[in-house]
Amino acid sequence: MATITDVSKRAGVSRSTVSRLIAGNGYVSDEARKAVEAAIQELGYRPNTMARGLRSNRSDIIGGVVVNVSSPFYAQMIGGMQETARSAGKSIIVASGYADREEEARAIIELLDRACDGLILYLENALRDDVLEIVARSKTPVVTVGGNECPPARARVTIDNASGAAAGMRLLLDKGHRQIAYLSGGTIYRDTHERLSGIDAALAGFGLSRNDIHVEHGSFSETFGHEATARLLIERPDITAIFAGDDDVAAGALLALKAAGKLVPEDVSLLGFDDNFHARHLTPGLTTVRQPVDEAGRVATRLLLAILDGEPVAPVITIPTELILRHSIGPVRGLSPTSRHVAPALTAS
Amino acid sequence: MATITDVSKRAGVSRSTVSRLIAGNGYVSDEARKAVEAAIQELGYRPNTMARGLRSNRSDIIGGVVVNVSSPFYAQMIGGMQETARSAGKSIIVASGYADREEEARAIIELLDRACDGLILYLENALRDDVLEIVARSKTPVVTVGGNECPPARARVTIDNASGAAAGMRLLLDKGHRQIAYLSGGTIYRDTHERLSGIDAALAGFGLSRNDIHVEHGSFSETFGHEATARLLIERPDITAIFAGDDDVAAGALLALKAAGKLVPEDVSLLGFDDNFHARHLTPGLTTVRQPVDEAGRVATRLLLAILDGEPVAPVITIPTELILRHSIGPVRGLSPTSRHVAPALTAS
DNA sequence: ACTCGACATGAGATCGATCCCACATATCAG
DNA sequence: CTGATATGTGGGATCGATCTCATGTCGAGT
């Protein structure tokens, strides 16, 4: 490969002049510019990233940690990050944290070793103290997305879980549902608490409180949705609507409902969260609260780029959710929600 | 950050000794080893990737190009790549080629600029000549996955489209289907041709040829599946089975079938390809030919690592597909395939 | 006793860029 | 004419590692 010295020799100028031209700072005469540009063209010169990085201490690489690179949910976020980073001439290296504290620590260290200009973290655990120390010492700017808070972060992108959950719950209440189960993900997630507070708000608007619904904590998985729903169908046959912690939970719930011969939404209404890739492919199409995760990736990257440019940025940016209406929610069957009489059986449609 | 010089001073040895210890080559006395290890520990020393890369001309980064980073299909492949690369201490940078020749060229150049140790390419177009030249000149080893052939590649990982499609078609034929539609993706893809040849082989086994089925070319998209199926239901009401080019096409087909009030598999059987994330979430669960794309990512990365280690590798590795039996295929309704007598009506399950 | 090989270490060049600083010229105000 | 300012260029140190080569010690073999 041609080096900057080759170019400078060919163009009859010094390395400094070539460097100035490329960097676009400092003075370069028209004459020199033309000669250098021609030399670059002829030699097919491309600057050596390592040398540049070594000297200037920039890698033009942004590091990202997500829970799992293979998952469609995070893939979308990565897509958003990459798109934005590319327009600024930066690349992205992502690592998976597998929602495990040690793995997350390892991933961050790995990225730091790569001399990333900045980090975008979607973590599920608090950072290990020693890692926190290392991150701080490296002075690498950090932006976090979703998940839990993380001290060294200069900015934080959150998805508006509270309003999303509130909107979802309000929809169910509007449709007359009162016997509602909320199948929550784990309580270790900040998301969970935010959503619960949104749910509380929605309930309060109807003169109700969290005690008036059935809340169950499990994990964000299809298995939990399936098991919890199967159990509920026995223990709480009066329930008319299930609000799932995410679309995976909803998919599990749907399976259990179908297995029990229940019709959705005629017998039980079902509401998801996320708008995962497969939400629209379920039957019936899942009504769900969309988390615009690709947008979150874009915003986080934009924030990080701004920080790298030394611009001031808002410490928290909240991205609104959107209620996606499909076909898994219907009006409560039978009697009006206030009186508590037994409803007549509905015929299947 | 501490540098190698800091470590060497603290340990009372030369930089060379520290370097030898880290690289694990050359002689280092036990005494020196202990001193250096202690110094590294105390200072929290981590080698500077850039400096190392500049000198040794290795980045420990593997570059990947896939069609679209956001898509669940490629996300799985990236997951496989990453897993394997990590165990060898390498990271992955991926770029999207968007199945566009210029974008693919851009992505490759970008990765080459990053001094990737090797490239894993999943391209949909032939490489631009100038890019091919640049890749060759850089001497970066290349492994390709799926898609079309690519000259500079030292090894190629293919998914056994032919046997996969043959197995799928054989399943339909075994179930007595003879009025079959194959809704193919575009003819520009090598995949398409390989699958068609597998289909031919399966048909030949039943004394049939491609002329005996209905083949339609479109794109690998839900839209195509939907439109083509809607059309077929009118033009070819005799068709009893649809073999979709991939699961997206199948999802579209399923929508069209349901919209027309057809039952799957009672009225029409449906077969997909890929085993996408949502295949099992369709109703009925989609029977499909699984492409182990995560495995392809792992194998490609292993091959590349072997090449980087100077080991000889097989030029082509073919990964077998797997028929995933779910619930979208049933026996042909009506007449039995050999004799043309009336079969007893089937009850829906 | 001396030679050879294994073990052990350090000095210094090198990778390819960036960037500070010194220097040169031209222009213009006072 | 002098000094200040804008424009333009090149020399050389520098980033932090790697790696070759020179040098040195020690013990075994002859």
mmCIF file with all atom_site columns, N, CA and C in Angstrom, chain A residues 22-78:
data_model
loop_
_atom_site.group_PDB
_atom_site.id
_atom_site.type_symbol
_atom_site.label_atom_id
_atom_site.label_alt_id
_atom_site.label_comp_id
_atom_site.label_asym_id
_atom_site.label_entity_id
_atom_site.label_seq_id
_atom_site.pdbx_PDB_ins_code
_atom_site.Cartn_x
_atom_site.Cartn_y
_atom_site.Cartn_z
_atom_site.occupancy
_atom_site.B_iso_or_equiv
_atom_site.pdbx_formal_charge
_atom_site.auth_seq_id
_atom_site.auth_comp_id
_atom_site.auth_asym_id
_atom_site.auth_atom_id
_atom_site.pdbx_PDB_model_num
ATOM 1   N N  . ILE A 1 22 ? -5.642  16.341  3.532  1.00 0.00 ? 22 ILE A N  1
ATOM 2   C CA . ILE A 1 22 ? -6.568  15.279  3.905  1.00 0.00 ? 22 ILE A CA 1
ATOM 3   C C  . ILE A 1 22 ? -7.425  15.686  5.093  1.00 0.00 ? 22 ILE A C  1
ATOM 4   N N  . ALA A 1 23 ? -6.785  16.274  6.077  1.00 0.00 ? 23 ALA A N  1
ATOM 5   C CA . ALA A 1 23 ? -7.509  16.669  7.273  1.00 0.00 ? 23 ALA A CA 1
ATOM 6   C C  . ALA A 1 23 ? -8.410  17.868  6.997  1.00 0.00 ? 23 ALA A C  1
ATOM 7   N N  . GLY A 1 24 ? -8.072  18.632  5.941  1.00 0.00 ? 24 GLY A N  1
ATOM 8   C CA . GLY A 1 24 ? -8.902  19.771  5.591  1.00 0.00 ? 24 GLY A CA 1
ATOM 9   C C  . GLY A 1 24 ? -8.705  20.944  6.523  1.00 0.00 ? 24 GLY A C  1
ATOM 10  N N  . ASN A 1 25 ? -7.600  20.946  7.263  1.00 0.00 ? 25 ASN A N  1
ATOM 11  C CA . ASN A 1 25 ? -7.312  22.108  8.095  1.00 0.00 ? 25 ASN A CA 1
ATOM 12  C C  . ASN A 1 25 ? -5.974  22.706  7.639  1.00 0.00 ? 25 ASN A C  1
ATOM 13  N N  . GLY A 1 26 ? -5.678  23.890  8.035  1.00 0.00 ? 26 GLY A N  1
ATOM 14  C CA . GLY A 1 26 ? -4.426  24.521  7.629  1.00 0.00 ? 26 GLY A CA 1
ATOM 15  C C  . GLY A 1 26 ? -4.472  25.019  6.192  1.00 0.00 ? 26 GLY A C  1
ATOM 16  N N  . TYR A 1 27 ? -3.413  25.664  5.775  1.00 0.00 ? 27 TYR A N  1
ATOM 17  C CA . TYR A 1 27 ? -3.387  26.268  4.444  1.00 0.00 ? 27 TYR A CA 1
ATOM 18  C C  . TYR A 1 27 ? -2.763  25.334  3.410  1.00 0.00 ? 27 TYR A C  1
ATOM 19  N N  . VAL A 1 28 ? -3.412  25.258  2.263  1.00 0.00 ? 28 VAL A N  1
ATOM 20  C CA . VAL A 1 28 ? -2.843  24.515  1.136  1.00 0.00 ? 28 VAL A CA 1
ATOM 21  C C  . VAL A 1 28 ? -3.140  25.307  -0.134 1.00 0.00 ? 28 VAL A C  1
ATOM 22  N N  . SER A 1 29 ? -2.117  25.587  -0.911 1.00 0.00 ? 29 SER A N  1
ATOM 23  C CA . SER A 1 29 ? -2.330  26.355  -2.146 1.00 0.00 ? 29 SER A CA 1
ATOM 24  C C  . SER A 1 29 ? -3.040  25.495  -3.180 1.00 0.00 ? 29 SER A C  1
ATOM 25  N N  . ASP A 1 30 ? -3.667  26.183  -4.132 1.00 0.00 ? 30 ASP A N  1
ATOM 26  C CA . ASP A 1 30 ? -4.386  25.475  -5.180 1.00 0.00 ? 30 ASP A CA 1
ATOM 27  C C  . ASP A 1 30 ? -3.466  24.552  -5.958 1.00 0.00 ? 30 ASP A C  1
ATOM 28  N N  . GLU A 1 31 ? -2.285  25.058  -6.210 1.00 0.00 ? 31 GLU A N  1
ATOM 29  C CA . GLU A 1 31 ? -1.299  24.287  -6.962 1.00 0.00 ? 31 GLU A CA 1
ATOM 30  C C  . GLU A 1 31 ? -0.965  22.976  -6.239 1.00 0.00 ? 31 GLU A C  1
ATOM 31  N N  . ALA A 1 32 ? -0.617  23.109  -4.990 1.00 0.00 ? 32 ALA A N  1
ATOM 32  C CA . ALA A 1 32 ? -0.269  21.932  -4.193 1.00 0.00 ? 32 ALA A CA 1
ATOM 33  C C  . ALA A 1 32 ? -1.455  20.973  -4.118 1.00 0.00 ? 32 ALA A C  1
ATOM 34  N N  . ARG A 1 33 ? -2.600  21.531  -3.908 1.00 0.00 ? 33 ARG A N  1
ATOM 35  C CA . ARG A 1 33 ? -3.801  20.710  -3.798 1.00 0.00 ? 33 ARG A CA 1
ATOM 36  C C  . ARG A 1 33 ? -3.963  19.824  -5.025 1.00 0.00 ? 33 ARG A C  1
ATOM 37  N N  . LYS A 1 34 ? -3.822  20.430  -6.170 1.00 0.00 ? 34 LYS A N  1
ATOM 38  C CA . LYS A 1 34 ? -4.016  19.650  -7.401 1.00 0.00 ? 34 LYS A CA 1
ATOM 39  C C  . LYS A 1 34 ? -2.985  18.543  -7.516 1.00 0.00 ? 34 LYS A C  1
ATOM 40  N N  . ALA A 1 35 ? -1.741  18.885  -7.255 1.00 0.00 ? 35 ALA A N  1
ATOM 41  C CA . ALA A 1 35 ? -0.661  17.898  -7.368 1.00 0.00 ? 35 ALA A CA 1
ATOM 42  C C  . ALA A 1 35 ? -0.908  16.725  -6.424 1.00 0.00 ? 35 ALA A C  1
ATOM 43  N N  . VAL A 1 36 ? -1.281  17.058  -5.200 1.00 0.00 ? 36 VAL A N  1
ATOM 44  C CA . VAL A 1 36 ? -1.497  16.007  -4.210 1.00 0.00 ? 36 VAL A CA 1
ATOM 45  C C  . VAL A 1 36 ? -2.695  15.146  -4.586 1.00 0.00 ? 36 VAL A C  1
ATOM 46  N N  . GLU A 1 37 ? -3.762  15.805  -4.991 1.00 0.00 ? 37 GLU A N  1
ATOM 47  C CA . GLU A 1 37 ? -4.955  15.039  -5.357 1.00 0.00 ? 37 GLU A CA 1
ATOM 48  C C  . GLU A 1 37 ? -4.646  14.076  -6.493 1.00 0.00 ? 37 GLU A C  1
ATOM 49  N N  . ALA A 1 38 ? -3.875  14.553  -7.449 1.00 0.00 ? 38 ALA A N  1
ATOM 50  C CA . ALA A 1 38 ? -3.493  13.687  -8.573 1.00 0.00 ? 38 ALA A CA 1
ATOM 51  C C  . ALA A 1 38 ? -2.674  12.506  -8.071 1.00 0.00 ? 38 ALA A C  1
ATOM 52  N N  . ALA A 1 39 ? -1.720  12.783  -7.201 1.00 0.00 ? 39 ALA A N  1
ATOM 53  C CA . ALA A 1 39 ? -0.851  11.719  -6.687 1.00 0.00 ? 39 ALA A CA 1
ATOM 54  C C  . ALA A 1 39 ? -1.673  10.677  -5.926 1.00 0.00 ? 39 ALA A C  1
ATOM 55  N N  . ILE A 1 40 ? -2.611  11.164  -5.123 1.00 0.00 ? 40 ILE A N  1
ATOM 56  C CA . ILE A 1 40 ? -3.467  10.252  -4.359 1.00 0.00 ? 40 ILE A CA 1
ATOM 57  C C  . ILE A 1 40 ? -4.235  9.339   -5.304 1.00 0.00 ? 40 ILE A C  1
ATOM 58  N N  . GLN A 1 41 ? -4.787  9.974   -6.330 1.00 0.00 ? 41 GLN A N  1
ATOM 59  C CA . GLN A 1 41 ? -5.546  9.243   -7.328 1.00 0.00 ? 41 GLN A CA 1
ATOM 60  C C  . GLN A 1 41 ? -4.686  8.161   -7.981 1.00 0.00 ? 41 GLN A C  1
ATOM 61  N N  . GLU A 1 42 ? -3.519  8.596   -8.464 1.00 0.00 ? 42 GLU A N  1
ATOM 62  C CA . GLU A 1 42 ? -2.669  7.674   -9.223 1.00 0.00 ? 42 GLU A CA 1
ATOM 63  C C  . GLU A 1 42 ? -2.174  6.506   -8.366 1.00 0.00 ? 42 GLU A C  1
ATOM 64  N N  . LEU A 1 43 ? -1.859  6.791   -7.123 1.00 0.00 ? 43 LEU A N  1
ATOM 65  C CA . LEU A 1 43 ? -1.315  5.730   -6.279 1.00 0.00 ? 43 LEU A CA 1
ATOM 66  C C  . LEU A 1 43 ? -2.412  4.925   -5.587 1.00 0.00 ? 43 LEU A C  1
ATOM 67  N N  . GLY A 1 44 ? -3.635  5.418   -5.688 1.00 0.00 ? 44 GLY A N  1
ATOM 68  C CA . GLY A 1 44 ? -4.723  4.745   -4.979 1.00 0.00 ? 44 GLY A CA 1
ATOM 69  C C  . GLY A 1 44 ? -4.479  4.787   -3.486 1.00 0.00 ? 44 GLY A C  1
ATOM 70  N N  . TYR A 1 45 ? -3.997  5.927   -3.035 1.00 0.00 ? 45 TYR A N  1
ATOM 71  C CA . TYR A 1 45 ? -3.625  6.049   -1.627 1.00 0.00 ? 45 TYR A CA 1
ATOM 72  C C  . TYR A 1 45 ? -4.825  6.064   -0.705 1.00 0.00 ? 45 TYR A C  1
ATOM 73  N N  . ARG A 1 46 ? -4.724  5.319   0.394  1.00 0.00 ? 46 ARG A N  1
ATOM 74  C CA . ARG A 1 46 ? -5.729  5.365   1.466  1.00 0.00 ? 46 ARG A CA 1
ATOM 75  C C  . ARG A 1 46 ? -4.970  5.451   2.779  1.00 0.00 ? 46 ARG A C  1
ATOM 76  N N  . PRO A 1 47 ? -5.311  6.405   3.594  1.00 0.00 ? 47 PRO A N  1
ATOM 77  C CA . PRO A 1 47 ? -4.583  6.593   4.856  1.00 0.00 ? 47 PRO A CA 1
ATOM 78  C C  . PRO A 1 47 ? -4.627  5.339   5.721  1.00 0.00 ? 47 PRO A C  1
ATOM 79  N N  . ASN A 1 48 ? -3.590  5.075   6.411  1.00 0.00 ? 48 ASN A N  1
ATOM 80  C CA . ASN A 1 48 ? -3.530  3.929   7.308  1.00 0.00 ? 48 ASN A CA 1
ATOM 81  C C  . ASN A 1 48 ? -4.222  4.266   8.634  1.00 0.00 ? 48 ASN A C  1
ATOM 82  N N  . THR A 1 49 ? -5.298  3.528   8.874  1.00 0.00 ? 49 THR A N  1
ATOM 83  C CA . THR A 1 49 ? -6.137  3.801   10.044 1.00 0.00 ? 49 THR A CA 1
ATOM 84  C C  . THR A 1 49 ? -5.376  3.675   11.360 1.00 0.00 ? 49 THR A C  1
ATOM 85  N N  . MET A 1 50 ? -4.505  2.693   11.413 1.00 0.00 ? 50 MET A N  1
ATOM 86  C CA . MET A 1 50 ? -3.777  2.425   12.659 1.00 0.00 ? 50 MET A CA 1
ATOM 87  C C  . MET A 1 50 ? -2.824  3.565   12.987 1.00 0.00 ? 50 MET A C  1
ATOM 88  N N  . ALA A 1 51 ? -2.081  3.955   11.988 1.00 0.00 ? 51 ALA A N  1
ATOM 89  C CA . ALA A 1 51 ? -1.098  5.010   12.206 1.00 0.00 ? 51 ALA A CA 1
ATOM 90  C C  . ALA A 1 51 ? -1.820  6.279   12.641 1.00 0.00 ? 51 ALA A C  1
ATOM 91  N N  . ARG A 1 52 ? -2.872  6.576   11.917 1.00 0.00 ? 52 ARG A N  1
ATOM 92  C CA . ARG A 1 52 ? -3.641  7.764   12.249 1.00 0.00 ? 52 ARG A CA 1
ATOM 93  C C  . ARG A 1 52 ? -4.184  7.678   13.665 1.00 0.00 ? 52 ARG A C  1
ATOM 94  N N  . GLY A 1 53 ? -4.723  6.499   13.987 1.00 0.00 ? 53 GLY A N  1
ATOM 95  C CA . GLY A 1 53 ? -5.302  6.309   15.304 1.00 0.00 ? 53 GLY A CA 1
ATOM 96  C C  . GLY A 1 53 ? -4.259  6.416   16.402 1.00 0.00 ? 53 GLY A C  1
ATOM 97  N N  . LEU A 1 54 ? -3.115  5.836   16.144 1.00 0.00 ? 54 LEU A N  1
ATOM 98  C CA . LEU A 1 54 ? -2.052  5.860   17.146 1.00 0.00 ? 54 LEU A CA 1
ATOM 99  C C  . LEU A 1 54 ? -1.669  7.299   17.496 1.00 0.00 ? 54 LEU A C  1
ATOM 100 N N  . ARG A 1 55 ? -1.480  8.073   16.444 1.00 0.00 ? 55 ARG A N  1
ATOM 101 C CA . ARG A 1 55 ? -1.056  9.447   16.655 1.00 0.00 ? 55 ARG A CA 1
ATOM 102 C C  . ARG A 1 55 ? -2.157  10.309  17.255 1.00 0.00 ? 55 ARG A C  1
ATOM 103 N N  . SER A 1 56 ? -3.327  10.224  16.662 1.00 0.00 ? 56 SER A N  1
ATOM 104 C CA . SER A 1 56 ? -4.359  11.182  17.046 1.00 0.00 ? 56 SER A CA 1
ATOM 105 C C  . SER A 1 56 ? -5.268  10.653  18.148 1.00 0.00 ? 56 SER A C  1
ATOM 106 N N  . ASN A 1 57 ? -5.054  9.378   18.494 1.00 0.00 ? 57 ASN A N  1
ATOM 107 C CA . ASN A 1 57 ? -5.842  8.801   19.567 1.00 0.00 ? 57 ASN A CA 1
ATOM 108 C C  . ASN A 1 57 ? -7.340  8.763   19.271 1.00 0.00 ? 57 ASN A C  1
ATOM 109 N N  . ARG A 1 58 ? -7.650  8.551   18.024 1.00 0.00 ? 58 ARG A N  1
ATOM 110 C CA . ARG A 1 58 ? -9.044  8.343   17.635 1.00 0.00 ? 58 ARG A CA 1
ATOM 111 C C  . ARG A 1 58 ? -9.082  7.116   16.744 1.00 0.00 ? 58 ARG A C  1
ATOM 112 N N  . SER A 1 59 ? -10.123 6.319   16.894 1.00 0.00 ? 59 SER A N  1
ATOM 113 C CA . SER A 1 59 ? -10.196 5.113   16.080 1.00 0.00 ? 59 SER A CA 1
ATOM 114 C C  . SER A 1 59 ? -11.313 5.201   15.048 1.00 0.00 ? 59 SER A C  1
ATOM 115 N N  . ASP A 1 60 ? -12.179 6.195   15.240 1.00 0.00 ? 60 ASP A N  1
ATOM 116 C CA . ASP A 1 60 ? -13.378 6.281   14.406 1.00 0.00 ? 60 ASP A CA 1
ATOM 117 C C  . ASP A 1 60 ? -14.226 5.020   14.511 1.00 0.00 ? 60 ASP A C  1
ATOM 118 N N  . ILE A 1 61 ? -14.104 4.385   15.653 1.00 0.00 ? 61 ILE A N  1
ATOM 119 C CA . ILE A 1 61 ? -14.943 3.221   15.904 1.00 0.00 ? 61 ILE A CA 1
ATOM 120 C C  . ILE A 1 61 ? -15.790 3.503   17.137 1.00 0.00 ? 61 ILE A C  1
ATOM 121 N N  . ILE A 1 62 ? -17.065 3.204   17.027 1.00 0.00 ? 62 ILE A N  1
ATOM 122 C CA . ILE A 1 62 ? -17.956 3.325   18.175 1.00 0.00 ? 62 ILE A CA 1
ATOM 123 C C  . ILE A 1 62 ? -18.263 1.920   18.655 1.00 0.00 ? 62 ILE A C  1
ATOM 124 N N  . GLY A 1 63 ? -18.159 1.714   19.937 1.00 0.00 ? 63 GLY A N  1
ATOM 125 C CA . GLY A 1 63 ? -18.427 0.399   20.489 1.00 0.00 ? 63 GLY A CA 1
ATOM 126 C C  . GLY A 1 63 ? -19.841 0.319   21.018 1.00 0.00 ? 63 GLY A C  1
ATOM 127 N N  . GLY A 1 64 ? -20.473 -0.803  20.809 1.00 0.00 ? 64 GLY A N  1
ATOM 128 C CA . GLY A 1 64 ? -21.821 -0.984  21.324 1.00 0.00 ? 64 GLY A CA 1
ATOM 129 C C  . GLY A 1 64 ? -21.939 -2.290  22.084 1.00 0.00 ? 64 GLY A C  1
ATOM 130 N N  . VAL A 1 65 ? -22.658 -2.257  23.181 1.00 0.00 ? 65 VAL A N  1
ATOM 131 C CA . VAL A 1 65 ? -22.961 -3.500  23.878 1.00 0.00 ? 65 VAL A CA 1
ATOM 132 C C  . VAL A 1 65 ? -24.476 -3.620  23.934 1.00 0.00 ? 65 VAL A C  1
ATOM 133 N N  . VAL A 1 66 ? -24.993 -4.725  23.463 1.00 0.00 ? 66 VAL A N  1
ATOM 134 C CA . VAL A 1 66 ? -26.418 -4.993  23.592 1.00 0.00 ? 66 VAL A CA 1
ATOM 135 C C  . VAL A 1 66 ? -26.550 -6.357  24.267 1.00 0.00 ? 66 VAL A C  1
ATOM 136 N N  . VAL A 1 67 ? -27.782 -6.713  24.574 1.00 0.00 ? 67 VAL A N  1
ATOM 137 C CA . VAL A 1 67 ? -27.961 -7.967  25.289 1.00 0.00 ? 67 VAL A CA 1
ATOM 138 C C  . VAL A 1 67 ? -27.558 -9.146  24.409 1.00 0.00 ? 67 VAL A C  1
ATOM 139 N N  . ASN A 1 68 ? -28.006 -9.123  23.174 1.00 0.00 ? 68 ASN A N  1
ATOM 140 C CA . ASN A 1 68 ? -27.726 -10.243 22.301 1.00 0.00 ? 68 ASN A CA 1
ATOM 141 C C  . ASN A 1 68 ? -27.779 -9.812  20.834 1.00 0.00 ? 68 ASN A C  1
ATOM 142 N N  . VAL A 1 69 ? -26.665 -9.882  20.188 1.00 0.00 ? 69 VAL A N  1
ATOM 143 C CA . VAL A 1 69 ? -26.560 -9.425  18.814 1.00 0.00 ? 69 VAL A CA 1
ATOM 144 C C  . VAL A 1 69 ? -27.492 -10.192 17.871 1.00 0.00 ? 69 VAL A C  1
ATOM 145 N N  . SER A 1 70 ? -27.729 -11.453 18.180 1.00 0.00 ? 70 SER A N  1
ATOM 146 C CA . SER A 1 70 ? -28.525 -12.286 17.257 1.00 0.00 ? 70 SER A CA 1
ATOM 147 C C  . SER A 1 70 ? -30.006 -11.981 17.329 1.00 0.00 ? 70 SER A C  1
ATOM 148 N N  . SER A 1 71 ? -30.435 -11.325 18.398 1.00 0.00 ? 71 SER A N  1
ATOM 149 C CA . SER A 1 71 ? -31.862 -11.125 18.555 1.00 0.00 ? 71 SER A CA 1
ATOM 150 C C  . SER A 1 71 ? -32.366 -10.015 17.641 1.00 0.00 ? 71 SER A C  1
ATOM 151 N N  . PRO A 1 72 ? -33.509 -10.258 17.013 1.00 0.00 ? 72 PRO A N  1
ATOM 152 C CA . PRO A 1 72 ? -34.075 -9.284  16.078 1.00 0.00 ? 72 PRO A CA 1
ATOM 153 C C  . PRO A 1 72 ? -34.247 -7.909  16.701 1.00 0.00 ? 72 PRO A C  1
ATOM 154 N N  . PHE A 1 73 ? -34.596 -7.897  17.961 1.00 0.00 ? 73 PHE A N  1
ATOM 155 C CA . PHE A 1 73 ? -34.823 -6.633  18.660 1.00 0.00 ? 73 PHE A CA 1
ATOM 156 C C  . PHE A 1 73 ? -33.558 -5.776  18.634 1.00 0.00 ? 73 PHE A C  1
ATOM 157 N N  . TYR A 1 74 ? -32.453 -6.364  19.046 1.00 0.00 ? 74 TYR A N  1
ATOM 158 C CA . TYR A 1 74 ? -31.213 -5.590  19.099 1.00 0.00 ? 74 TYR A CA 1
ATOM 159 C C  . TYR A 1 74 ? -30.620 -5.376  17.711 1.00 0.00 ? 74 TYR A C  1
ATOM 160 N N  . ALA A 1 75 ? -30.911 -6.320  16.815 1.00 0.00 ? 75 ALA A N  1
ATOM 161 C CA . ALA A 1 75 ? -30.423 -6.161  15.446 1.00 0.00 ? 75 ALA A CA 1
ATOM 162 C C  . ALA A 1 75 ? -30.960 -4.855  14.862 1.00 0.00 ? 75 ALA A C  1
ATOM 163 N N  . GLN A 1 76 ? -32.194 -4.563  15.199 1.00 0.00 ? 76 GLN A N  1
ATOM 164 C CA . GLN A 1 76 ? -32.794 -3.328  14.695 1.00 0.00 ? 76 GLN A CA 1
ATOM 165 C C  . GLN A 1 76 ? -32.085 -2.105  15.255 1.00 0.00 ? 76 GLN A C  1
ATOM 166 N N  . MET A 1 77 ? -31.783 -2.197  16.532 1.00 0.00 ? 77 MET A N  1
ATOM 167 C CA . MET A 1 77 ? -31.092 -1.087  17.168 1.00 0.00 ? 77 MET A CA 1
ATOM 168 C C  . MET A 1 77 ? -29.708 -0.911  16.542 1.00 0.00 ? 77 MET A C  1
ATOM 169 N N  . ILE A 1 78 ? -29.034 -2.014  16.331 1.00 0.00 ? 78 ILE A N  1
ATOM 170 C CA . ILE A 1 78 ? -27.704 -1.960  15.732 1.00 0.00 ? 78 ILE A CA 1
ATOM 171 C C  . ILE A 1 78 ? -27.783 -1.337  14.341 1.00 0.00 ? 78 ILE A C  1
#
